[in-house]
Short mmCIF file of C-alpha atoms and ligand atoms in Angstrom, two decimals:
data_model
loop_
_atom_site.label_atom_id
_atom_site.label_comp_id
_atom_site.label_asym_id
_atom_site.label_seq_id
_atom_site.Cartn_x
_atom_site.Cartn_y
_atom_site.Cartn_z
CA MET A 1 -5.28 78.26 -63.66
CA PHE A 2 -6.73 79.64 -60.55
CA ASN A 3 -7.77 82.87 -59.45
CA HIS A 4 -7.09 83.14 -55.71
CA ILE A 5 -5.07 79.77 -54.79
CA ARG A 6 -1.36 79.57 -55.01
CA ILE A 7 -0.03 75.99 -55.63
CA PRO A 8 3.55 76.31 -54.40
CA GLU A 9 6.00 75.70 -56.67
CA SER A 10 8.16 74.31 -54.22
CA GLY A 11 6.57 71.17 -53.48
CA HIS A 12 5.43 68.51 -55.23
CA LYS A 13 1.60 66.59 -55.96
CA ILE A 14 0.66 63.70 -54.52
CA THR A 15 -0.23 61.51 -57.25
CA ILE A 16 -1.97 57.60 -57.34
CA LYS A 17 0.38 54.76 -58.80
CA ASP A 18 -0.45 51.57 -59.73
CA GLY A 19 -4.24 52.38 -57.21
CA ALA A 20 -2.08 53.98 -54.73
CA LEU A 21 -1.03 57.15 -53.00
CA ASN A 22 2.40 57.94 -54.28
CA VAL A 23 3.50 61.10 -51.92
CA PRO A 24 6.47 63.07 -52.54
CA ASP A 25 9.04 63.77 -49.58
CA ASN A 26 7.80 67.06 -50.22
CA PRO A 27 3.82 66.43 -51.10
CA ILE A 28 1.66 69.54 -51.38
CA ILE A 29 -1.37 69.51 -48.70
CA GLY A 30 -4.20 71.82 -49.47
CA PHE A 31 -5.96 73.22 -46.24
CA VAL A 32 -9.01 75.48 -45.29
CA GLU A 33 -7.84 78.05 -42.21
CA GLY A 34 -12.72 77.57 -41.72
CA ASP A 35 -14.54 80.34 -39.58
CA GLY A 36 -14.81 81.37 -36.14
CA ILE A 37 -11.63 79.32 -34.04
CA GLY A 38 -10.85 78.08 -37.54
CA PRO A 39 -7.97 80.39 -38.29
CA ASP A 40 -6.67 79.91 -33.88
CA ILE A 41 -7.06 75.58 -33.99
CA THR A 42 -5.63 75.59 -37.75
CA SER A 43 -2.55 77.54 -37.17
CA ALA A 44 -2.03 75.67 -33.31
CA SER A 45 -2.39 72.28 -35.53
CA MET A 46 -0.30 73.29 -38.27
CA ARG A 47 2.81 74.16 -36.06
CA VAL A 48 2.79 70.65 -34.32
CA TRP A 49 2.04 68.71 -37.13
CA ASP A 50 5.37 70.82 -39.46
CA LYS A 51 7.93 69.73 -36.12
CA ALA A 52 6.48 66.13 -36.05
CA VAL A 53 7.93 65.82 -39.38
CA GLU A 54 11.09 67.65 -39.05
CA LEU A 55 11.75 65.81 -35.88
CA ALA A 56 10.86 62.12 -37.55
CA TYR A 57 12.59 63.16 -40.99
CA GLY A 58 15.42 65.03 -40.03
CA GLY A 59 14.17 67.56 -42.90
CA GLN A 60 14.21 65.52 -45.43
CA ARG A 61 10.48 65.23 -45.41
CA LYS A 62 7.93 68.67 -45.56
CA ILE A 63 4.83 69.54 -46.07
CA HIS A 64 4.05 72.15 -48.29
CA TRP A 65 1.08 73.51 -47.23
CA CYS A 66 -1.88 74.96 -49.81
CA GLU A 67 -3.98 77.42 -49.18
CA LEU A 68 -7.56 76.63 -50.08
CA TYR A 69 -10.67 78.80 -49.86
CA MET A 70 -14.44 78.06 -48.27
CA GLY A 71 -16.79 79.61 -46.18
CA GLU A 72 -16.45 83.25 -44.80
CA LYS A 73 -13.00 83.71 -46.14
CA ALA A 74 -14.43 81.79 -49.95
CA GLY A 75 -17.17 84.52 -48.98
CA SER A 76 -14.74 88.06 -49.25
CA LEU A 77 -12.57 86.83 -51.99
CA TYR A 78 -15.37 85.02 -53.65
CA ASP A 79 -17.78 87.62 -54.00
CA GLY A 80 -20.07 85.90 -51.49
CA ASN A 81 -19.14 82.13 -52.66
CA TYR A 82 -18.85 80.57 -50.23
CA PHE A 83 -18.52 77.28 -52.18
CA PRO A 84 -15.64 78.50 -55.05
CA ASP A 85 -15.89 75.13 -57.48
CA GLU A 86 -11.84 75.95 -57.71
CA SER A 87 -11.41 75.13 -54.19
CA LEU A 88 -12.88 71.87 -54.98
CA ALA A 89 -11.30 71.81 -58.22
CA ALA A 90 -7.52 72.10 -56.26
CA ILE A 91 -8.60 69.22 -53.61
CA THR A 92 -9.53 66.58 -56.26
CA GLU A 93 -5.75 67.64 -57.66
CA LEU A 94 -3.92 67.88 -54.50
CA LYS A 95 -5.57 64.36 -53.10
CA VAL A 96 -5.28 65.13 -49.29
CA ALA A 97 -6.50 68.27 -47.49
CA ILE A 98 -7.70 69.03 -44.42
CA LYS A 99 -10.08 71.47 -42.89
CA GLY A 100 -11.24 73.73 -39.63
CA PRO A 101 -15.32 74.37 -39.30
CA LEU A 102 -17.01 76.22 -41.76
CA SER A 103 -20.46 78.00 -40.59
CA THR A 104 -23.34 77.59 -42.57
CA PRO A 105 -24.78 80.74 -42.98
CA VAL A 106 -28.30 80.56 -41.15
CA GLY A 107 -31.58 81.59 -43.40
CA GLY A 108 -33.33 79.75 -46.66
CA GLY A 109 -30.78 78.82 -49.71
CA PHE A 110 -27.76 78.01 -47.57
CA ARG A 111 -27.49 73.98 -47.46
CA SER A 112 -24.65 72.74 -45.17
CA LEU A 113 -20.77 73.60 -46.77
CA ASN A 114 -19.76 70.41 -45.21
CA VAL A 115 -22.72 68.59 -46.70
CA SER A 116 -22.08 70.01 -49.67
CA LEU A 117 -17.70 68.85 -50.28
CA ARG A 118 -19.23 65.58 -49.13
CA GLN A 119 -21.44 65.24 -51.86
CA ALA A 120 -19.53 67.16 -54.92
CA LEU A 121 -16.60 64.90 -54.22
CA ASP A 122 -18.15 62.19 -53.32
CA LEU A 123 -16.43 61.57 -50.64
CA TYR A 124 -18.53 58.19 -49.31
CA ALA A 125 -17.25 57.09 -46.39
CA CYS A 126 -16.43 59.26 -42.81
CA VAL A 127 -14.14 58.15 -41.05
CA ARG A 128 -13.56 58.69 -37.07
CA PRO A 129 -11.56 56.80 -34.73
CA VAL A 130 -12.72 56.86 -31.34
CA LYS A 131 -10.04 55.93 -28.57
CA TYR A 132 -9.16 57.13 -24.81
CA PHE A 133 -6.01 59.12 -23.94
CA SER A 134 -4.97 58.85 -20.59
CA GLY A 135 -6.07 61.95 -18.25
CA VAL A 136 -8.10 62.47 -21.10
CA PRO A 137 -11.67 63.59 -18.47
CA SER A 138 -14.32 60.51 -19.59
CA PRO A 139 -17.63 59.41 -17.59
CA LEU A 140 -16.63 55.62 -18.15
CA LYS A 141 -15.32 53.44 -15.93
CA ARG A 142 -12.81 52.44 -17.95
CA PRO A 143 -12.75 55.05 -20.67
CA GLU A 144 -9.17 52.83 -22.44
CA GLU A 145 -11.08 49.83 -23.22
CA VAL A 146 -12.84 52.40 -25.93
CA ASP A 147 -10.75 51.86 -29.21
CA VAL A 148 -13.07 51.90 -32.42
CA VAL A 149 -12.78 52.99 -36.32
CA ILE A 150 -16.47 54.33 -37.43
CA PHE A 151 -17.48 54.12 -41.03
CA ARG A 152 -19.95 56.19 -41.67
CA GLU A 153 -21.94 55.93 -45.24
CA ASN A 154 -21.70 59.46 -46.26
CA THR A 155 -24.36 60.01 -49.30
CA GLU A 156 -27.42 58.08 -49.21
CA ASP A 157 -30.24 57.49 -46.35
CA VAL A 158 -32.72 59.80 -45.04
CA TYR A 159 -29.45 62.67 -46.70
CA SER A 160 -29.94 62.49 -49.42
CA GLY A 161 -32.04 65.11 -49.37
CA ILE A 162 -34.98 63.42 -50.72
CA GLU A 163 -37.92 65.22 -48.81
CA PHE A 164 -41.49 66.71 -49.50
CA VAL A 165 -42.66 69.54 -47.80
CA ALA A 166 -46.26 68.50 -46.24
CA GLY A 167 -49.10 70.39 -48.44
CA SER A 168 -47.04 71.12 -51.34
CA PRO A 169 -47.99 70.21 -54.60
CA GLU A 170 -44.71 67.25 -54.93
CA ASN A 171 -45.80 65.89 -51.51
CA GLN A 172 -48.81 65.64 -52.75
CA LYS A 173 -48.38 63.85 -55.95
CA LEU A 174 -46.08 61.83 -54.15
CA ALA A 175 -48.85 60.65 -51.35
CA LYS A 176 -51.44 60.14 -53.73
CA PHE A 177 -49.02 57.79 -55.91
CA LEU A 178 -47.66 56.16 -52.69
CA ARG A 179 -51.76 55.35 -51.49
CA GLU A 180 -53.79 54.71 -54.75
CA GLU A 181 -50.86 52.66 -56.65
CA MET A 182 -48.46 51.33 -54.04
CA ASN A 183 -51.26 50.59 -51.53
CA VAL A 184 -50.06 52.07 -48.53
CA ASP A 185 -51.68 54.07 -46.43
CA PHE A 186 -50.02 57.39 -43.59
CA GLU A 187 -51.62 60.48 -42.08
CA VAL A 188 -52.85 62.91 -44.33
CA ASN A 189 -50.64 66.11 -44.37
CA ALA A 190 -47.61 64.50 -43.15
CA GLY A 191 -43.82 65.43 -44.41
CA LEU A 192 -42.16 62.62 -46.40
CA GLY A 193 -38.58 61.44 -46.97
CA ILE A 194 -36.95 59.16 -49.01
CA LYS A 195 -34.08 56.74 -47.68
CA PRO A 196 -32.17 55.44 -50.23
CA VAL A 197 -30.00 52.49 -49.29
CA SER A 198 -28.05 51.15 -52.23
CA GLU A 199 -26.28 47.71 -52.96
CA TYR A 200 -23.10 49.71 -54.44
CA ARG A 201 -22.24 52.49 -51.91
CA THR A 202 -22.98 49.93 -48.97
CA LYS A 203 -20.55 47.67 -50.56
CA ARG A 204 -18.24 50.60 -50.94
CA LEU A 205 -18.25 51.92 -47.56
CA VAL A 206 -18.24 48.09 -46.27
CA ARG A 207 -14.84 47.43 -48.42
CA LYS A 208 -13.16 50.35 -46.83
CA ALA A 209 -14.27 49.21 -43.47
CA ILE A 210 -12.82 45.88 -44.11
CA GLU A 211 -9.21 46.28 -45.68
CA TYR A 212 -8.88 49.40 -42.77
CA ALA A 213 -9.45 46.50 -40.38
CA ILE A 214 -7.25 43.84 -42.23
CA ASP A 215 -4.23 46.99 -43.16
CA ASN A 216 -4.26 48.19 -39.62
CA GLY A 217 -4.75 43.86 -37.92
CA ARG A 218 -8.21 45.05 -36.57
CA LYS A 219 -9.96 42.28 -34.93
CA SER A 220 -13.56 42.67 -36.18
CA VAL A 221 -15.88 44.47 -38.40
CA THR A 222 -19.01 45.11 -37.08
CA LEU A 223 -22.15 46.35 -39.38
CA VAL A 224 -24.71 48.01 -37.88
CA HIS A 225 -27.55 48.72 -38.89
CA LYS A 226 -31.97 48.93 -37.70
CA GLY A 227 -32.67 46.23 -40.43
CA ASN A 228 -34.76 44.24 -37.57
CA ILE A 229 -37.10 47.76 -38.21
CA MET A 230 -36.02 48.43 -42.05
CA LYS A 231 -35.94 45.69 -43.51
CA PHE A 232 -34.90 46.74 -46.87
CA THR A 233 -32.84 49.16 -46.60
CA GLU A 234 -30.94 48.79 -42.64
CA GLY A 235 -31.30 45.23 -43.43
CA ALA A 236 -30.37 45.20 -47.11
CA PHE A 237 -27.32 47.15 -45.41
CA ARG A 238 -26.33 44.34 -43.43
CA ALA A 239 -27.30 41.14 -46.03
CA TRP A 240 -24.40 43.35 -48.65
CA GLY A 241 -22.08 43.41 -46.41
CA TYR A 242 -21.58 40.09 -45.76
CA GLU A 243 -21.93 38.96 -49.14
CA LEU A 244 -18.81 41.56 -50.08
CA ALA A 245 -17.11 40.41 -47.17
CA LYS A 246 -17.96 36.38 -48.47
CA THR A 247 -17.27 37.44 -52.36
CA GLU A 248 -14.83 40.05 -51.78
CA PHE A 249 -12.41 38.49 -48.65
CA ALA A 250 -13.02 35.58 -48.03
CA ASP A 251 -9.26 34.71 -47.52
CA THR A 252 -9.22 37.00 -45.05
CA THR A 253 -12.64 37.32 -42.57
CA ILE A 254 -14.94 34.65 -41.18
CA THR A 255 -18.44 35.51 -39.73
CA GLU A 256 -19.27 35.97 -36.06
CA ALA A 257 -21.43 32.73 -35.98
CA GLU A 258 -18.74 30.80 -38.71
CA LEU A 259 -16.41 31.51 -35.63
CA TRP A 260 -18.99 29.43 -33.01
CA ASP A 261 -19.91 27.11 -34.79
CA GLN A 262 -16.80 25.94 -36.60
CA PHE A 263 -13.91 27.27 -34.74
CA ASP A 264 -15.66 26.98 -30.70
CA GLY A 265 -15.01 30.56 -31.12
CA GLU A 266 -11.40 30.35 -31.50
CA VAL A 267 -10.61 33.41 -34.61
CA PRO A 268 -7.93 31.42 -37.01
CA GLU A 269 -4.77 33.47 -37.61
CA GLY A 270 -5.25 36.57 -39.25
CA LYS A 271 -9.11 35.94 -40.25
CA VAL A 272 -11.24 39.43 -39.19
CA ILE A 273 -14.38 39.13 -37.83
CA ILE A 274 -17.85 40.02 -39.89
CA LYS A 275 -20.45 40.67 -36.59
CA ASP A 276 -23.86 42.95 -37.02
CA ARG A 277 -25.57 44.67 -34.18
CA ILE A 278 -29.09 46.28 -33.98
CA ALA A 279 -28.42 49.87 -33.64
CA ASP A 280 -30.13 50.69 -30.63
CA ILE A 281 -28.05 47.79 -28.52
CA MET A 282 -25.23 49.34 -30.38
CA PHE A 283 -25.50 52.48 -28.15
CA GLN A 284 -25.72 50.45 -24.88
CA LEU A 285 -22.84 48.68 -26.07
CA LEU A 286 -20.41 50.36 -26.74
CA GLN A 287 -20.43 52.10 -23.02
CA LEU A 288 -20.69 48.51 -21.29
CA ARG A 289 -19.03 46.57 -23.35
CA PRO A 290 -16.47 48.89 -25.89
CA ALA A 291 -13.57 46.32 -25.67
CA GLU A 292 -15.62 43.98 -27.59
CA PHE A 293 -14.93 46.43 -30.89
CA ASP A 294 -12.93 47.09 -33.32
CA VAL A 295 -14.27 48.69 -36.72
CA ILE A 296 -17.62 49.72 -37.50
CA ALA A 297 -18.98 50.39 -40.53
CA THR A 298 -22.81 52.01 -40.74
CA THR A 299 -25.34 53.80 -42.28
CA ASN A 300 -25.45 57.56 -42.61
CA LEU A 301 -27.85 58.64 -39.69
CA ASN A 302 -26.43 55.84 -37.59
CA GLY A 303 -22.89 56.53 -37.98
CA ASP A 304 -23.93 60.74 -37.25
CA TYR A 305 -25.43 59.47 -33.95
CA LEU A 306 -22.89 56.52 -32.93
CA SER A 307 -19.97 58.85 -34.01
CA ASP A 308 -20.69 61.70 -31.56
CA ALA A 309 -21.96 59.63 -28.35
CA ALA A 310 -18.59 57.50 -28.93
CA ALA A 311 -16.75 60.38 -28.08
CA ALA A 312 -18.46 62.10 -25.74
CA GLU A 313 -16.78 58.42 -24.11
CA VAL A 314 -13.28 59.35 -24.20
CA GLY A 315 -13.54 63.77 -24.47
CA GLY A 316 -16.36 65.04 -26.61
CA ILE A 317 -16.32 66.27 -30.17
CA GLY A 318 -13.65 68.90 -28.84
CA ILE A 319 -11.18 65.85 -29.42
CA ALA A 320 -12.18 63.63 -32.02
CA PRO A 321 -10.72 63.49 -35.31
CA GLY A 322 -12.10 62.49 -38.52
CA ALA A 323 -11.53 62.81 -42.51
CA ASN A 324 -13.99 61.94 -45.18
CA VAL A 325 -12.88 60.08 -47.96
CA ALA A 326 -13.10 58.86 -51.88
CA ASP A 327 -11.44 56.00 -53.32
CA HIS A 328 -8.19 58.32 -54.30
CA ILE A 329 -9.54 61.75 -52.13
CA ALA A 330 -9.37 62.41 -47.94
CA VAL A 331 -10.12 65.78 -46.49
CA PHE A 332 -9.36 65.42 -42.62
CA GLU A 333 -11.30 67.54 -40.58
CA ALA A 334 -12.14 69.39 -37.33
CA THR A 335 -15.50 67.78 -35.90
CA HIS A 336 -17.22 70.42 -34.08
CA GLY A 337 -18.30 73.49 -35.39
CA THR A 338 -16.97 76.72 -35.32
CA ALA A 339 -17.74 77.83 -31.61
CA PRO A 340 -18.46 81.44 -32.97
CA LYS A 341 -18.08 82.77 -29.35
CA TYR A 342 -14.70 82.03 -28.80
CA ALA A 343 -13.11 83.01 -32.45
CA ASN A 344 -9.55 85.07 -32.23
CA GLN A 345 -9.89 84.29 -28.32
CA ASN A 346 -6.80 81.68 -29.13
CA LYS A 347 -9.18 80.14 -25.79
CA VAL A 348 -10.20 76.52 -27.82
CA ASN A 349 -8.92 73.02 -27.66
CA PRO A 350 -7.59 72.63 -30.95
CA SER A 351 -7.18 68.87 -30.59
CA SER A 352 -10.13 68.06 -33.24
CA LEU A 353 -8.03 69.43 -35.44
CA LEU A 354 -4.65 68.66 -34.46
CA LEU A 355 -5.72 64.46 -34.31
CA SER A 356 -7.43 65.00 -37.80
CA GLY A 357 -3.46 65.73 -38.76
CA VAL A 358 -2.60 62.70 -37.07
CA MET A 359 -5.05 60.32 -39.18
CA LEU A 360 -3.82 62.00 -41.95
CA LEU A 361 0.27 61.66 -41.94
CA GLU A 362 -0.53 58.27 -41.03
CA TYR A 363 -2.61 58.42 -43.91
CA ILE A 364 -0.05 59.09 -46.28
CA ARG A 365 1.89 56.59 -44.29
CA TRP A 366 4.72 58.99 -42.22
CA GLN A 367 3.82 57.42 -39.09
CA LYS A 368 7.45 58.13 -37.36
CA ALA A 369 5.94 61.90 -37.46
CA ALA A 370 2.26 60.74 -36.65
CA ASP A 371 3.70 58.28 -33.98
CA LEU A 372 5.94 61.22 -32.07
CA ILE A 373 1.72 63.26 -31.62
CA ASN A 374 0.50 60.92 -30.52
CA ARG A 375 3.39 59.64 -27.76
CA ALA A 376 3.72 63.31 -26.88
CA TYR A 377 0.03 64.32 -26.36
CA PRO A 378 -0.86 61.96 -23.53
CA LYS A 379 1.56 62.60 -21.86
CA VAL A 380 1.08 66.66 -22.13
CA ILE A 381 -2.34 65.81 -20.93
CA GLU A 382 -1.33 63.62 -17.98
CA ARG A 383 0.34 66.68 -16.83
CA GLY A 384 -2.77 68.70 -16.68
CA THR A 385 -1.92 70.87 -19.60
CA VAL A 386 -5.29 71.36 -21.19
CA THR A 387 -7.39 74.12 -23.35
CA TYR A 388 -10.61 75.49 -20.54
CA ASP A 389 -12.69 72.18 -21.65
CA PHE A 390 -10.75 70.13 -19.73
CA ALA A 391 -9.69 72.22 -17.38
CA ARG A 392 -13.29 72.31 -16.23
CA LEU A 393 -14.01 69.00 -15.54
CA THR A 394 -9.27 68.01 -14.16
CA LYS A 395 -8.94 68.78 -10.31
CA GLY A 396 -5.54 70.42 -10.60
CA ALA A 397 -5.12 71.22 -14.23
CA THR A 398 -3.09 73.98 -15.62
CA GLU A 399 -4.97 76.08 -18.19
CA VAL A 400 -3.27 76.95 -21.62
CA SER A 401 -4.56 78.67 -24.73
CA THR A 402 -4.70 77.17 -27.98
CA SER A 403 -0.80 77.68 -28.82
CA GLY A 404 -0.03 77.37 -25.53
CA PHE A 405 -1.14 73.82 -25.29
CA ALA A 406 1.04 73.73 -28.82
CA ASP A 407 4.19 75.01 -27.24
CA ALA A 408 3.14 71.94 -24.70
CA LEU A 409 3.30 69.64 -27.50
CA ILE A 410 5.75 70.85 -29.65
CA GLU A 411 7.95 71.48 -25.79
CA GLN A 412 7.19 67.06 -24.71
CA MET A 413 8.00 66.73 -28.44
CA GLN A 414 11.44 67.70 -28.57
CA SER A 415 12.20 66.59 -25.14
CA SER A 416 11.24 63.44 -26.18
P1 NAP B 1 -20.08 74.16 -31.94
O1 NAP B 1 -18.75 75.69 -32.71
O2 NAP B 1 -19.28 72.85 -32.43
O3 NAP B 1 -19.52 74.53 -30.79
C1 NAP B 1 -20.69 74.07 -29.27
C2 NAP B 1 -19.69 73.99 -28.30
O4 NAP B 1 -18.63 72.85 -28.23
C3 NAP B 1 -19.01 75.16 -27.87
O5 NAP B 1 -19.66 76.63 -27.30
C4 NAP B 1 -17.72 74.65 -26.62
O6 NAP B 1 -18.76 74.34 -25.53
C5 NAP B 1 -17.69 73.88 -26.95
N1 NAP B 1 -16.75 73.39 -28.38
C6 NAP B 1 -16.64 73.37 -29.99
N2 NAP B 1 -15.03 73.08 -30.21
C7 NAP B 1 -14.42 73.21 -29.54
C8 NAP B 1 -12.99 73.32 -29.33
N3 NAP B 1 -12.23 73.39 -30.23
N4 NAP B 1 -12.73 73.69 -27.72
C9 NAP B 1 -13.62 73.58 -26.95
N5 NAP B 1 -14.62 73.09 -26.85
C10 NAP B 1 -15.47 73.32 -27.87
O7 NAP B 1 -21.14 73.82 -32.35
P2 NAP B 1 -22.58 74.80 -32.64
O8 NAP B 1 -22.12 76.33 -32.03
O9 NAP B 1 -23.71 74.11 -33.01
O10 NAP B 1 -22.10 75.37 -34.56
C11 NAP B 1 -21.44 77.26 -34.52
C12 NAP B 1 -21.20 76.88 -35.97
O11 NAP B 1 -20.53 75.90 -36.32
C13 NAP B 1 -22.56 76.58 -36.71
O12 NAP B 1 -22.68 77.82 -37.91
C14 NAP B 1 -22.61 75.58 -37.24
O13 NAP B 1 -23.20 75.15 -38.76
C15 NAP B 1 -21.26 75.19 -37.74
N6 NAP B 1 -21.18 73.74 -37.35
C16 NAP B 1 -20.00 73.35 -38.71
C17 NAP B 1 -19.18 72.40 -38.27
C18 NAP B 1 -17.71 71.62 -39.05
O14 NAP B 1 -17.96 72.38 -40.07
N7 NAP B 1 -17.51 70.34 -39.26
C19 NAP B 1 -19.63 71.06 -37.38
C20 NAP B 1 -20.85 71.06 -37.08
C21 NAP B 1 -21.37 72.71 -36.49
P3 NAP B 1 -18.92 75.37 -24.32
O15 NAP B 1 -19.78 76.76 -24.73
O16 NAP B 1 -19.30 74.48 -23.60
O17 NAP B 1 -17.75 75.64 -24.40
#
């Protein structure tokens, strides 16, 4: 029983059967409209997703959307509560949801709603596919070589929130313990933070990345770490990653070292290569030799930087899709913020949320509907029908509104 959420009676819930998603033809899927530009991009994207499903399955399948509340809209419905428990409960029940951006009120006492959501539902993998669509303005010479999927650990590392402000009694207690009992030294009055990286959380993340690579016919999984400096956290991530590949995926993976030692660089049929790169060089390699990378698994902070840097190569966060996933729960999301200055202007690019919805369709295995959007999208962009952000980078473009971009996509899908 929910106070404000209404589960549509017309649809059926997605369930888990034998460890896999069981998706009916009329699944109920949650959505959070989001703040700022959220309503504009949500309504435009929803029209495109629904039309793609209708065209792909001739009316046999249909998503039954269920509105859930977080952020400002929740605040006004739930007496100032931006993060109502019943929305979390509904996501857990529905298994799949998509959300627009949420604003975090500025000022003490408010944690980022996005971080809270990931932690509350233990959505441990942040998945960000980064690939080039022809026609999108890019700073690279060969952007078409970029096609990576980044799996970023979402729950630990320096984001775990274990920090002690300089001068506080807690900080002084920890500093005393470290100096006197652990025999380490550091500047007096330093802020202190803890960077936990565990075997369990590393392995579940790397497992997801390898499973994805196998399921999607990808060539390699690269473990990105800074283990040369932070040996027992980042270095351990690398070691546990290789260990997991060896113990759980011995038949389907091969390390880069084995590839050269035993197979002279020729990849044996059906094997995914497991390799690793140090984080700093990875930023250079992703720009200079992006074709060498396929699936990337990395720790939280590295992944945060790397996913935005990679997105910038193929059009920026305005079009980068993303998802936060656990074993049987997935929340797809726009990766940019609420861009409040553009709220309710029907102006911004809906692509980030729109393409996150394509990931959602792929996740529930409605590939035919996803493909319709994937095929129509570059055609519309190549024609120069784009929102303001791309129009200012593209000579001779025709600038359209958020809803106008959705109209152009729908027209393109219908005509093909
Ligand atoms: P932002 O909302 O992402 O906006 C920064 C700039 O990025 C915008 O001014 C705009 O650039 C461009 N932009 C963002 N989305 C766009 C879109 N869909 N189409 C075209 N351009 C787009 O970042 P912010 O201003 O730092 O953050 C605003 C609020 O969002 C904050 O409350 C923050 O906490 C929240 N936030 C939420 C999320 C999330 O929910 N996942 C993520 C990040 C931030 P131009 O001005 O150049 O046109």
